[in-house]
Coordinates of N, CA, C and O in Angstrom, one line a residue:
S1 N -97.4 -50.1 -75.6 CA -98.8 -50.7 -75.5 C -99.8 -49.8 -76.2 O -100.8 -50.3 -76.7
R2 N -99.6 -48.5 -76.2 CA -100.5 -47.6 -76.9 C -100.5 -47.9 -78.3 O -101.6 -47.9 -79.0
Y3 N -99.4 -48.1 -78.9 CA -99.3 -48.4 -80.4 C -100.1 -49.6 -80.7 O -100.9 -49.7 -81.6
F4 N -99.9 -50.7 -79.9 CA -100.5 -51.9 -80.2 C -102.0 -51.9 -79.9 O -102.8 -52.6 -80.6
T5 N -102.4 -51.1 -78.9 CA -103.9 -50.9 -78.7 C -104.5 -50.2 -79.9 O -105.6 -50.6 -80.3
F6 N -103.8 -49.2 -80.4 CA -104.3 -48.5 -81.6 C -104.4 -49.4 -82.8 O -105.4 -49.4 -83.5
Y7 N -103.4 -50.3 -83.0 CA -103.4 -51.2 -84.2 C -104.6 -52.2 -84.0 O -105.3 -52.6 -85.0
Q8 N -104.8 -52.6 -82.8 CA -105.9 -53.6 -82.5 C -107.3 -53.0 -82.8 O -108.1 -53.6 -83.5
K9 N -107.5 -51.7 -82.5 CA -108.8 -51.1 -82.7 C -109.0 -50.8 -84.2 O -110.1 -51.0 -84.8
V10 N -107.9 -50.4 -84.9 CA -108.0 -50.1 -86.3 C -108.3 -51.4 -87.1 O -109.2 -51.5 -88.0
L11 N -107.6 -52.5 -86.8 CA -107.7 -53.8 -87.5 C -109.1 -54.4 -87.2 O -109.7 -55.0 -88.0
D12 N -109.6 -54.3 -85.9 CA -110.9 -54.8 -85.6 C -112.0 -54.1 -86.5 O -112.9 -54.7 -87.0
A13 N -111.8 -52.8 -86.6 CA -112.8 -52.0 -87.4 C -112.6 -52.4 -88.9 O -113.6 -52.6 -89.6
A14 N -111.4 -52.5 -89.4 CA -111.2 -52.9 -90.8 C -111.7 -54.3 -91.1 O -112.2 -54.5 -92.2
N15 N -111.5 -55.2 -90.2 CA -111.8 -56.6 -90.4 C -113.4 -56.8 -90.5 O -113.8 -57.8 -91.0
K16 N -114.1 -55.8 -90.0 CA -115.6 -55.9 -90.2 C -116.0 -55.7 -91.6 O -117.0 -56.3 -92.1
N17 N -115.2 -55.0 -92.4 CA -115.4 -54.8 -93.8 C -114.8 -55.9 -94.7 O -115.3 -56.3 -95.7
D18 N -113.6 -56.3 -94.2 CA -112.9 -57.3 -95.0 C -112.0 -58.2 -94.0 O -111.0 -57.7 -93.5
P19 N -112.5 -59.4 -93.7 CA -111.8 -60.3 -92.8 C -110.4 -60.6 -93.2 O -109.6 -61.1 -92.3
E20 N -110.0 -60.4 -94.4 CA -108.7 -60.8 -94.9 C -107.6 -59.6 -94.8 O -106.5 -59.8 -95.1
I21 N -108.1 -58.5 -94.3 CA -107.2 -57.3 -94.2 C -106.0 -57.6 -93.2 O -106.3 -58.2 -92.2
K22 N -104.8 -57.2 -93.6 CA -103.6 -57.3 -92.8 C -103.0 -56.0 -92.7 O -103.2 -55.1 -93.5
A23 N -102.2 -55.8 -91.7 CA -101.3 -54.6 -91.5 C -99.9 -55.1 -91.2 O -99.7 -56.0 -90.5
C24 N -99.0 -54.3 -91.7 CA -97.5 -54.6 -91.5 C -96.9 -53.5 -90.7 O -97.1 -52.3 -91.0
I25 N -96.2 -53.9 -89.7 CA -95.5 -52.9 -88.8 C -94.0 -53.2 -88.7 O -93.6 -54.4 -88.6
L26 N -93.2 -52.2 -88.7 CA -91.8 -52.4 -88.6 C -91.4 -52.3 -87.1 O -91.6 -51.3 -86.4
L27 N -91.0 -53.4 -86.5 CA -90.6 -53.5 -85.1 C -89.2 -53.0 -84.9 O -88.3 -53.8 -84.7
Y28 N -89.1 -51.7 -85.0 CA -87.7 -51.2 -85.1 C -87.4 -50.0 -84.1 O -86.4 -49.9 -83.5
S29 N -88.4 -49.1 -84.0 CA -88.2 -47.9 -83.2 C -88.3 -48.2 -81.8 O -88.7 -49.3 -81.4
D30 N -88.0 -47.2 -80.9 CA -88.2 -47.4 -79.5 C -89.7 -47.7 -79.1 O -89.9 -48.4 -78.1
A31 N -90.6 -47.2 -80.0 CA -92.0 -47.4 -79.6 C -92.5 -48.8 -79.9 O -93.4 -49.3 -79.3
T32 N -91.9 -49.5 -80.9 CA -92.4 -50.8 -81.3 C -91.4 -51.9 -81.3 O -91.7 -53.0 -81.7
S33 N -90.2 -51.7 -80.8 CA -89.2 -52.7 -80.8 C -89.3 -53.7 -79.7 O -88.7 -54.8 -79.7
M34 N -90.1 -53.4 -78.7 CA -90.3 -54.3 -77.5 C -91.8 -54.8 -77.5 O -92.7 -54.0 -77.8
A35 N -92.0 -56.0 -77.2 CA -93.3 -56.6 -77.2 C -94.1 -55.9 -76.1 O -93.6 -55.6 -75.0
P36 N -95.4 -55.5 -76.4 CA -96.2 -54.8 -75.4 C -96.5 -55.7 -74.1 O -96.6 -56.9 -74.2
V37 N -96.5 -55.0 -73.0 CA -96.8 -55.7 -71.7 C -98.3 -55.9 -71.5 O -98.7 -56.9 -71.1
R38 N -99.1 -54.8 -71.8 CA -100.5 -54.9 -71.5 C -101.4 -55.1 -72.7 O -102.3 -55.9 -72.6
A39 N -101.0 -54.5 -73.8 CA -101.9 -54.7 -75.0 C -101.7 -56.0 -75.7 O -100.6 -56.6 -75.6
K40 N -102.7 -56.5 -76.3 CA -102.7 -57.7 -77.1 C -102.2 -57.4 -78.5 O -102.3 -56.3 -79.0
I41 N -101.5 -58.4 -79.1 CA -101.1 -58.3 -80.5 C -102.2 -58.9 -81.4 O -102.5 -60.0 -81.3
H42 N -102.7 -58.0 -82.3 CA -103.8 -58.4 -83.2 C -103.3 -59.5 -84.1 O -102.2 -59.4 -84.7
P43 N -104.1 -60.6 -84.3 CA -103.7 -61.7 -85.2 C -103.5 -61.3 -86.7 O -102.8 -62.0 -87.4
A44 N -104.0 -60.2 -87.1 CA -103.8 -59.7 -88.5 C -102.6 -58.8 -88.6 O -102.4 -58.3 -89.7
L45 N -101.9 -58.6 -87.6 CA -100.7 -57.7 -87.6 C -99.4 -58.5 -87.9 O -99.1 -59.5 -87.3
I46 N -98.7 -58.1 -89.0 CA -97.5 -58.7 -89.4 C -96.3 -57.8 -88.9 O -96.2 -56.7 -89.2
G47 N -95.4 -58.4 -88.1 CA -94.3 -57.7 -87.6 C -93.0 -57.9 -88.3 O -92.6 -59.1 -88.4
M48 N -92.4 -56.9 -88.8 CA -91.1 -57.0 -89.5 C -90.0 -56.4 -88.6 O -90.2 -55.3 -88.0
S49 N -88.9 -57.1 -88.5 CA -87.8 -56.6 -87.7 C -86.5 -56.9 -88.3 O -86.3 -57.9 -89.0
T50 N -85.5 -56.0 -88.1 CA -84.1 -56.2 -88.5 C -83.3 -57.0 -87.5 O -82.2 -57.3 -87.8
R51 N -83.9 -57.2 -86.3 CA -83.2 -57.8 -85.2 C -83.8 -59.2 -84.9 O -85.0 -59.3 -84.6
E52 N -82.9 -60.2 -84.9 CA -83.4 -61.5 -84.6 C -84.0 -61.6 -83.2 O -85.0 -62.3 -83.0
H53 N -83.3 -61.0 -82.2 CA -83.8 -61.1 -80.8 C -85.2 -60.5 -80.7 O -86.0 -61.0 -79.9
T54 N -85.5 -59.5 -81.5 CA -86.8 -58.8 -81.4 C -87.9 -59.8 -82.0 O -89.0 -59.9 -81.5
I55 N -87.5 -60.5 -83.1 CA -88.4 -61.4 -83.7 C -88.7 -62.5 -82.7 O -89.9 -62.9 -82.5
R56 N -87.7 -63.0 -82.0 CA -87.9 -64.1 -81.0 C -88.8 -63.6 -79.9 O -89.7 -64.4 -79.4
E57 N -88.6 -62.4 -79.5 CA -89.4 -61.9 -78.4 C -90.9 -61.8 -78.7 O -91.8 -62.2 -78.0
F58 N -91.2 -61.3 -79.9 CA -92.6 -61.2 -80.4 C -93.2 -62.5 -80.7 O -94.4 -62.7 -80.4
A59 N -92.4 -63.5 -81.2 CA -92.9 -64.8 -81.4 C -93.3 -65.5 -80.0 O -94.3 -66.1 -79.9
A60 N -92.5 -65.3 -79.0 CA -92.8 -65.8 -77.7 C -94.0 -65.1 -77.1 O -94.8 -65.7 -76.3
K61 N -94.3 -63.9 -77.5 CA -95.4 -63.1 -77.0 C -96.7 -63.5 -77.8 O -97.8 -63.1 -77.3
G62 N -96.6 -64.3 -78.8 CA -97.7 -64.8 -79.5 C -98.0 -64.1 -80.9 O -99.1 -64.4 -81.5
M63 N -97.1 -63.3 -81.4 CA -97.3 -62.8 -82.7 C -97.3 -63.9 -83.8 O -96.3 -64.6 -83.8
K64 N -98.3 -64.0 -84.5 CA -98.5 -65.2 -85.4 C -97.8 -65.0 -86.8 O -97.4 -66.0 -87.4
Q65 N -97.7 -63.7 -87.2 CA -97.1 -63.5 -88.5 C -95.9 -62.6 -88.3 O -96.0 -61.5 -87.8
L66 N -94.7 -63.1 -88.8 CA -93.5 -62.4 -88.6 C -92.7 -62.3 -89.8 O -92.8 -63.1 -90.7
G67 N -91.9 -61.2 -89.9 CA -91.0 -61.0 -91.1 C -89.6 -60.5 -90.7 O -89.5 -60.0 -89.6
Y68 N -88.7 -60.8 -91.5 CA -87.3 -60.4 -91.3 C -86.8 -59.4 -92.3 O -86.9 -59.7 -93.5
W69 N -86.4 -58.3 -91.8 CA -85.9 -57.2 -92.7 C -84.3 -57.3 -92.5 O -83.8 -56.8 -91.5
E70 N -83.7 -57.8 -93.5 CA -82.2 -58.0 -93.3 C -81.4 -57.0 -94.0 O -81.6 -56.6 -95.2
H71 N -80.4 -56.5 -93.3 CA -79.4 -55.5 -93.8 C -78.3 -56.3 -94.4 O -77.5 -57.0 -93.6
Q72 N -78.1 -56.2 -95.7 CA -76.9 -56.8 -96.3 C -76.1 -55.6 -97.0 O -76.1 -55.5 -98.2
L73 N -75.6 -54.8 -96.1 CA -75.0 -53.6 -96.6 C -73.5 -53.8 -96.9 O -72.6 -53.2 -96.2
D74 N -73.2 -54.6 -97.9 CA -71.8 -55.0 -98.1 C -70.9 -53.8 -98.6 O -69.7 -53.9 -98.5
Q75 N -71.5 -52.8 -99.1 CA -70.7 -51.7 -99.6 C -70.0 -50.9 -98.4 O -69.1 -50.2 -98.7
W76 N -70.3 -51.2 -97.2 CA -69.7 -50.6 -96.0 C -68.6 -51.4 -95.5 O -68.0 -51.1 -94.4
Y77 N -68.3 -52.6 -96.1 CA -67.2 -53.4 -95.6 C -66.0 -53.4 -96.6 O -66.2 -53.5 -97.8
P78 N -64.8 -53.4 -96.1 CA -63.6 -53.4 -97.0 C -63.3 -54.7 -97.6 O -62.6 -54.8 -98.5
L79 N -63.9 -55.8 -97.0 CA -63.7 -57.1 -97.5 C -65.0 -57.8 -97.9 O -66.1 -57.4 -97.3
P80 N -65.0 -58.7 -98.8 CA -66.3 -59.4 -99.1 C -66.9 -60.1 -97.9 O -66.1 -60.7 -97.1
R81 N -68.2 -60.1 -97.8 CA -68.9 -60.7 -96.7 C -69.6 -62.0 -97.3 O -70.7 -61.9 -97.8
H82 N -69.0 -63.1 -97.2 CA -69.5 -64.3 -97.8 C -69.8 -65.3 -96.7 O -68.8 -65.9 -96.1
Y83 N -71.0 -65.6 -96.4 CA -71.4 -66.5 -95.3 C -72.6 -67.4 -95.7 O -73.6 -67.3 -94.9
P84 N -72.6 -68.1 -96.8 CA -73.8 -68.8 -97.2 C -74.3 -69.9 -96.2 O -75.6 -70.0 -96.0
H85 N -73.5 -70.6 -95.5 CA -73.9 -71.6 -94.5 C -74.6 -70.9 -93.3 O -75.6 -71.4 -92.9
A86 N -74.0 -69.9 -92.8 CA -74.6 -69.2 -91.7 C -75.9 -68.5 -92.1 O -76.8 -68.5 -91.3
M87 N -76.0 -68.0 -93.3 CA -77.2 -67.4 -93.8 C -78.3 -68.5 -93.9 O -79.5 -68.2 -93.5
A88 N -78.0 -69.7 -94.4 CA -79.0 -70.7 -94.5 C -79.5 -71.2 -93.1 O -80.7 -71.4 -92.9
E89 N -78.5 -71.3 -92.2 CA -78.9 -71.7 -90.8 C -79.8 -70.7 -90.2 O -80.8 -71.1 -89.5
K90 N -79.5 -69.4 -90.4 CA -80.3 -68.4 -89.8 C -81.7 -68.4 -90.4 O -82.7 -68.3 -89.6
L91 N -81.8 -68.4 -91.7 CA -83.1 -68.4 -92.3 C -84.0 -69.6 -91.9 O -85.2 -69.5 -91.7
R92 N -83.4 -70.8 -91.8 CA -84.1 -72.0 -91.4 C -84.6 -71.8 -89.9 O -85.7 -72.2 -89.6
D93 N -83.8 -71.3 -89.1 CA -84.1 -71.1 -87.7 C -85.3 -70.1 -87.6 O -86.2 -70.3 -86.8
L94 N -85.2 -69.0 -88.3 CA -86.3 -68.0 -88.3 C -87.6 -68.5 -88.8 O -88.7 -68.2 -88.3
H95 N -87.5 -69.4 -89.8 CA -88.7 -70.0 -90.4 C -89.3 -70.9 -89.3 O -90.6 -71.0 -89.2
R96 N -88.5 -71.6 -88.5 CA -89.0 -72.5 -87.5 C -89.9 -71.8 -86.5 O -90.8 -72.3 -85.9
I97 N -89.5 -70.5 -86.2 CA -90.2 -69.8 -85.1 C -91.4 -68.9 -85.7 O -92.0 -68.2 -85.0
G98 N -91.6 -69.0 -87.1 CA -92.8 -68.4 -87.6 C -92.6 -67.3 -88.6 O -93.5 -66.7 -89.1
V99 N -91.3 -67.0 -89.0 CA -91.0 -66.0 -90.0 C -91.5 -66.5 -91.4 O -91.0 -67.5 -91.8
R100 N -92.3 -65.7 -92.1 CA -92.8 -66.0 -93.4 C -92.6 -64.9 -94.4 O -92.9 -65.0 -95.6
E101 N -92.2 -63.7 -93.9 CA -91.9 -62.6 -94.8 C -90.4 -62.3 -94.8 O -89.8 -62.4 -93.8
Y102 N -89.9 -61.8 -95.9 CA -88.5 -61.4 -96.0 C -88.3 -60.2 -96.9 O -88.9 -60.1 -97.9
F103 N -87.5 -59.3 -96.4 CA -87.2 -58.1 -97.1 C -85.7 -57.9 -97.0 O -85.1 -57.8 -95.9
G104 N -85.0 -57.9 -98.1 CA -83.5 -57.8 -98.1 C -83.1 -56.4 -98.5 O -83.5 -55.9 -99.6
E105 N -82.4 -55.7 -97.7 CA -81.9 -54.3 -98.0 C -80.5 -54.4 -98.6 O -79.6 -54.5 -97.8
V106 N -80.5 -54.5 -99.9 CA -79.2 -54.6 -100.6 C -79.0 -53.5 -101.6 O -79.9 -53.3 -102.4
Y107 N -78.0 -52.7 -101.4 CA -77.8 -51.6 -102.3 C -76.9 -51.8 -103.5 O -77.1 -51.3 -104.6
T108 N -76.0 -52.7 -103.4 CA -75.1 -53.0 -104.5 C -74.9 -54.5 -104.6 O -74.8 -55.2 -103.6
I109 N -74.9 -55.0 -105.9 CA -74.6 -56.4 -106.1 C -73.5 -56.5 -107.1 O -73.6 -56.1 -108.3
G110 N -72.3 -56.9 -106.7 CA -71.2 -57.0 -107.6 C -70.5 -58.4 -107.4 O -71.1 -59.3 -106.9
A111 N -69.3 -58.5 -107.9 CA -68.6 -59.8 -107.9 C -68.4 -60.3 -106.5 O -68.3 -61.5 -106.3
A112 N -68.2 -59.3 -105.5 CA -67.9 -59.7 -104.2 C -69.1 -60.4 -103.5 O -68.9 -61.3 -102.7
N113 N -70.3 -59.9 -103.8 CA -71.5 -60.5 -103.0 C -72.6 -61.1 -103.9 O -73.6 -61.5 -103.3
S114 N -72.4 -61.1 -105.2 CA -73.4 -61.7 -106.0 C -73.7 -63.2 -105.8 O -74.8 -63.6 -105.8
P115 N -72.6 -64.0 -105.4 CA -72.9 -65.4 -105.1 C -73.9 -65.5 -103.9 O -74.8 -66.4 -103.9
K116 N -73.6 -64.7 -102.9 CA -74.5 -64.7 -101.7 C -75.9 -64.4 -102.1 O -76.9 -65.0 -101.5
Q117 N -76.1 -63.4 -102.9 CA -77.5 -63.0 -103.3 C -78.2 -64.1 -104.1 O -79.4 -64.4 -104.0
Y118 N -77.4 -64.8 -105.0 CA -77.9 -65.9 -105.7 C -78.4 -67.0 -104.8 O -79.5 -67.5 -104.9
I119 N -77.5 -67.3 -103.8 CA -77.8 -68.4 -102.8 C -79.0 -68.0 -102.0 O -79.9 -68.8 -101.7
L120 N -79.1 -66.7 -101.6 CA -80.2 -66.2 -100.8 C -81.5 -66.4 -101.5 O -82.5 -66.9 -101.0
G121 N -81.5 -66.0 -102.8 CA -82.8 -66.2 -103.6 C -83.2 -67.6 -103.7 O -84.4 -67.9 -103.6
R122 N -82.3 -68.5 -103.9 CA -82.6 -69.9 -104.0 C -83.1 -70.5 -102.7 O -84.0 -71.3 -102.6
L123 N -82.5 -70.1 -101.6 CA -82.9 -70.5 -100.2 C -84.3 -70.0 -99.9 O -85.1 -70.8 -99.3
L124 N -84.6 -68.8 -100.3 CA -86.0 -68.3 -100.0 C -87.0 -69.1 -100.8 O -88.2 -69.2 -100.4
W125 N -86.6 -69.7 -101.9 CA -87.5 -70.5 -102.7 C -87.6 -71.9 -102.1 O -88.7 -72.5 -102.1
D126 N -86.5 -72.4 -101.6 CA -86.5 -73.7 -101.0 C -85.4 -73.8 -99.9 O -84.2 -73.8 -100.2
L127 N -85.8 -73.7 -98.6 CA -84.9 -73.6 -97.5 C -84.1 -74.9 -97.3 O -83.1 -74.9 -96.6
K128 N -84.5 -76.0 -97.9 CA -83.8 -77.2 -97.8 C -82.6 -77.3 -98.7 O -81.8 -78.3 -98.7
S129 N -82.4 -76.3 -99.6 CA -81.3 -76.3 -100.5 C -80.0 -76.3 -99.8 O -79.8 -75.7 -98.7
D130 N -79.0 -76.9 -100.4 CA -77.7 -77.0 -99.9 C -76.8 -75.8 -100.4 O -76.7 -75.7 -101.6
P131 N -76.3 -75.0 -99.5 CA -75.5 -73.8 -99.9 C -74.3 -74.2 -100.8 O -74.0 -73.4 -101.7
D132 N -73.7 -75.3 -100.5 CA -72.6 -75.7 -101.3 C -73.0 -76.1 -102.7 O -72.3 -75.7 -103.7
E133 N -74.1 -76.7 -102.9 CA -74.6 -77.1 -104.2 C -75.0 -75.8 -105.0 O -74.7 -75.7 -106.2
L134 N -75.6 -74.9 -104.3 CA -76.0 -73.6 -104.9 C -74.8 -72.8 -105.4 O -74.9 -72.2 -106.4
L135 N -73.8 -72.7 -104.5 CA -72.6 -72.0 -104.9 C -71.9 -72.6 -106.1 O -71.5 -71.9 -107.1
A136 N -71.8 -74.0 -106.1 CA -71.3 -74.7 -107.3 C -72.1 -74.4 -108.5 O -71.5 -74.2 -109.6
E137 N -73.4 -74.4 -108.4 CA -74.3 -74.1 -109.5 C -74.0 -72.7 -110.1 O -73.9 -72.5 -111.3
Y138 N -73.9 -71.7 -109.1 CA -73.7 -70.3 -109.5 C -72.3 -70.2 -110.3 O -72.3 -69.6 -111.3
C139 N -71.3 -70.8 -109.7 CA -70.0 -70.7 -110.3 C -69.9 -71.4 -111.7 O -69.3 -70.9 -112.6
D140 N -70.6 -72.5 -111.8 CA -70.6 -73.2 -113.1 C -71.3 -72.4 -114.2 O -70.9 -72.3 -115.3
K141 N -72.4 -71.8 -113.8 CA -73.2 -71.1 -114.7 C -72.6 -69.7 -115.1 O -72.6 -69.2 -116.2
G142 N -71.9 -69.1 -114.1 CA -71.3 -67.8 -114.3 C -69.9 -67.9 -114.9 O -69.6 -66.9 -115.6
F143 N -69.2 -68.9 -114.7 CA -67.8 -69.0 -115.1 C -67.5 -70.2 -116.0 O -66.3 -70.3 -116.5
G144 N -68.4 -71.0 -116.2 CA -68.2 -72.2 -117.0 C -67.9 -73.4 -116.2 O -67.3 -73.3 -115.1
P145 N -68.1 -74.6 -116.7 CA -67.9 -75.8 -115.9 C -66.4 -76.1 -115.6 O -66.1 -76.8 -114.6
K146 N -65.5 -75.6 -116.4 CA -64.1 -75.8 -116.2 C -63.5 -74.9 -115.1 O -62.8 -75.3 -114.2
A147 N -63.9 -73.6 -115.2 CA -63.4 -72.7 -114.2 C -64.2 -72.7 -112.9 O -63.8 -72.3 -111.8
G148 N -65.5 -73.1 -113.0 CA -66.4 -73.0 -111.9 C -65.9 -73.6 -110.5 O -66.0 -72.9 -109.5
P149 N -65.3 -74.8 -110.5 CA -64.8 -75.4 -109.3 C -63.7 -74.6 -108.6 O -63.6 -74.5 -107.4
Y150 N -62.9 -73.9 -109.5 CA -61.8 -73.1 -108.9 C -62.4 -71.8 -108.3 O -61.9 -71.4 -107.2
V151 N -63.4 -71.2 -108.9 CA -64.0 -70.0 -108.4 C -64.7 -70.3 -107.1 O -64.7 -69.5 -106.2
K152 N -65.3 -71.5 -107.1 CA -66.0 -71.9 -105.8 C -65.0 -72.0 -104.7 O -65.3 -71.5 -103.5
K153 N -63.9 -72.6 -104.9 CA -62.8 -72.6 -103.9 C -62.4 -71.3 -103.4 O -62.1 -71.0 -102.2
Y154 N -62.4 -70.3 -104.4 CA -62.1 -68.9 -104.0 C -63.1 -68.3 -103.1 O -62.7 -67.8 -102.0
Y155 N -64.4 -68.5 -103.3 CA -65.4 -68.0 -102.4 C -65.4 -68.8 -101.1 O -65.8 -68.2 -100.1
D156 N -65.1 -70.1 -101.2 CA -65.0 -70.9 -99.9 C -64.0 -70.3 -99.0 O -64.2 -70.3 -97.7
L157 N -62.9 -69.8 -99.5 CA -61.9 -69.2 -98.7 C -62.4 -67.9 -98.1 O -62.1 -67.6 -96.9
W158 N -63.2 -67.1 -98.8 CA -63.8 -65.9 -98.2 C -64.7 -66.3 -97.1 O -64.8 -65.5 -96.1
E159 N -65.4 -67.4 -97.2 CA -66.3 -67.8 -96.1 C -65.5 -68.1 -94.8 O -65.9 -67.8 -93.7
K160 N -64.4 -68.8 -95.0 CA -63.5 -69.1 -93.9 C -63.1 -67.8 -93.2 O -63.0 -67.8 -91.9
I161 N -62.7 -66.8 -94.0 CA -62.2 -65.6 -93.4 C -63.3 -64.9 -92.6 O -63.1 -64.3 -91.5
C162 N -64.5 -64.9 -93.2 CA -65.7 -64.3 -92.5 C -66.0 -65.0 -91.2 O -66.3 -64.4 -90.2
I163 N -65.9 -66.3 -91.2 CA -66.2 -67.1 -90.0 C -65.1 -66.7 -88.9 O -65.5 -66.6 -87.7
R164 N -63.9 -66.6 -89.3 CA -62.8 -66.3 -88.4 C -63.1 -64.9 -87.8 O -62.9 -64.7 -86.6
E165 N -63.5 -63.9 -88.6 CA -63.8 -62.6 -88.1 C -64.9 -62.6 -87.1 O -64.8 -62.0 -86.0
N166 N -66.0 -63.3 -87.4 CA -67.1 -63.4 -86.5 C -66.8 -64.0 -85.2 O -67.2 -63.6 -84.1
E167 N -66.0 -65.1 -85.2 CA -65.5 -65.8 -84.0 C -64.6 -64.9 -83.2 O -64.7 -64.8 -81.9
A168 N -63.7 -64.1 -83.8 CA -62.8 -63.3 -83.1 C -63.5 -62.1 -82.4 O -63.1 -61.7 -81.4
N169 N -64.6 -61.6 -83.1 CA -65.3 -60.4 -82.5 C -66.5 -60.8 -81.7 O -67.2 -59.9 -81.2
K170 N -66.8 -62.1 -81.5 CA -67.9 -62.5 -80.8 C -67.8 -62.1 -79.3 O -66.8 -62.3 -78.7
G171 N -68.8 -61.5 -78.8 CA -68.9 -61.1 -77.4 C -68.1 -59.8 -77.1 O -67.9 -59.5 -75.9
K172 N -67.6 -59.1 -78.1 CA -66.9 -57.9 -77.9 C -67.7 -56.6 -78.1 O -67.2 -55.6 -78.3
G173 N -69.0 -56.8 -78.0 CA -69.9 -55.6 -78.2 C -70.2 -55.4 -79.7 O -69.6 -56.0 -80.6
K174 N -71.1 -54.5 -79.9 CA -71.5 -54.2 -81.3 C -70.4 -53.4 -82.0 O -69.9 -52.4 -81.5
I175 N -70.1 -53.9 -83.2 CA -69.2 -53.1 -84.1 C -70.0 -52.5 -85.2 O -70.8 -53.1 -85.9
S176 N -69.8 -51.2 -85.4 CA -70.6 -50.5 -86.4 C -70.4 -51.1 -87.8 O -69.3 -51.4 -88.2
I177 N -71.5 -51.2 -88.5 CA -71.4 -51.8 -89.9 C -70.8 -50.8 -90.8 O -70.4 -51.1 -91.9
R178 N -70.6 -49.5 -90.4 CA -69.9 -48.5 -91.2 C -68.4 -48.5 -90.9 O -67.7 -47.8 -91.6
S179 N -68.0 -49.3 -90.0 CA -66.6 -49.3 -89.6 C -65.6 -49.9 -90.6 O -65.9 -50.9 -91.2
Y180 N -64.5 -49.2 -90.9 CA -63.5 -49.7 -91.7 C -62.2 -50.0 -90.9 O -61.1 -50.0 -91.4
G181 N -62.5 -50.2 -89.6 CA -61.3 -50.4 -88.7 C -60.6 -51.7 -88.9 O -61.1 -52.6 -89.7
A182 N -59.6 -51.9 -88.1 CA -58.7 -53.1 -88.3 C -59.5 -54.4 -87.9 O -59.1 -55.4 -88.4
E183 N -60.5 -54.3 -87.1 CA -61.3 -55.5 -86.8 C -61.9 -56.2 -88.0 O -62.2 -57.4 -88.0
K184 N -62.1 -55.5 -89.1 CA -62.6 -56.1 -90.3 C -61.7 -57.0 -91.0 O -62.0 -57.8 -91.8
F185 N -60.4 -56.9 -90.6 CA -59.3 -57.7 -91.3 C -58.9 -58.8 -90.4 O -57.9 -59.5 -90.7
I186 N -59.5 -58.9 -89.2 CA -59.0 -59.9 -88.2 C -59.1 -61.3 -88.7 O -58.4 -62.2 -88.2
G187 N -60.0 -61.6 -89.7 CA -60.1 -63.0 -90.1 C -59.1 -63.4 -91.1 O -58.9 -64.6 -91.4
L188 N -58.3 -62.4 -91.7 CA -57.3 -62.8 -92.7 C -56.1 -63.4 -92.0 O -55.7 -63.1 -90.9
R189 N -55.5 -64.4 -92.7 CA -54.3 -65.0 -92.2 C -53.2 -64.9 -93.3 O -53.6 -64.8 -94.5
H190 N -52.0 -65.1 -92.9 CA -50.9 -65.1 -93.9 C -51.1 -66.2 -94.9 O -51.3 -67.4 -94.4
G191 N -51.1 -66.0 -96.1 CA -51.2 -67.0 -97.1 C -52.6 -67.1 -97.8 O -52.8 -67.8 -98.8
D192 N -53.6 -66.4 -97.1 CA -55.0 -66.4 -97.7 C -55.1 -65.8 -99.1 O -55.7 -66.4 -100.0
I193 N -54.5 -64.7 -99.3 CA -54.5 -64.0 -100.6 C -53.8 -64.8 -101.6 O -54.3 -65.0 -102.8
E194 N -52.7 -65.4 -101.3 CA -51.9 -66.3 -102.2 C -52.8 -67.5 -102.6 O -52.8 -67.9 -103.8
A195 N -53.5 -68.0 -101.6 CA -54.3 -69.2 -101.9 C -55.5 -68.9 -102.8 O -55.8 -69.7 -103.7
M196 N -56.0 -67.7 -102.7 CA -57.1 -67.2 -103.6 C -56.5 -67.0 -105.0 O -57.2 -67.4 -106.0
E197 N -55.4 -66.3 -105.1 CA -54.8 -66.1 -106.4 C -54.5 -67.4 -107.1 O -54.6 -67.5 -108.3
K198 N -54.1 -68.4 -106.3 CA -53.8 -69.7 -106.9 C -55.0 -70.3 -107.6 O -54.9 -71.0 -108.7
Q199 N -56.2 -70.1 -107.0 CA -57.5 -70.6 -107.6 C -57.8 -69.9 -108.9 O -58.4 -70.4 -109.8
L200 N -57.6 -68.6 -108.9 CA -58.0 -67.7 -110.0 C -57.0 -67.6 -111.2 O -57.4 -67.3 -112.3
F201 N -55.7 -67.8 -110.8 CA -54.7 -67.6 -111.8 C -53.9 -68.9 -112.1 O -52.9 -68.9 -112.8

C-alpha cells in the first residue's frame, strides 16, 4: 500500500502539469505483485506483470491499464515450444480483461520458435487472426508453396507434443523453466520423430 500511495501522490502532482502523463510499474516483486488493500490505484498507472493471475487480481481491483510481460525463454527447453492456439487464446482472454500493453522477453529466434514469433506478431496486430492460417502463411513464405504444407504439418506435430506435456504436468506444481529434466520429454510418443521426418524428407 505504501508503494501505491507513493505513486498516487507523484502522479497527482505530475498530472497538474500534464494531464496525459502516465507511469508504468512492473507488478513483479514482493512489494508490488499483490493488489493494495488500503491504497487506491491511480488511473494513470499502467501495471505490467509476467503472471496472468496477478493481472486478473489487479483488473478486479480496478486497475484500468494493464500490460503483459511474457517470458518466451525457449533457449532453456530441450524441445521446441510450439503452442500457437494456446497463445492466441491467452492473448484474447487477457485483452478481454483490459490488457493493452505487451512486452515479449525473447532472447533467441531460430528455426524451432520463429513460427511462433511470426504468429505472435500477427496476433498482436489483429487478435481475430486464425493461428492455422498464419502458420500456413509463414510456411508458404518461408519454404515455398510446395514445401509449405509439409512444414506446417511438422510444426503441428510439435504443438501436439507441447499440449501433451502441459496436460501431463498440469496440477503437479511449478516446474522450473530452466529444467532439462525428463518431464520436458513427457509429451513425446513413439513414432512422433518418424512422423516429423516423413514430412520433411
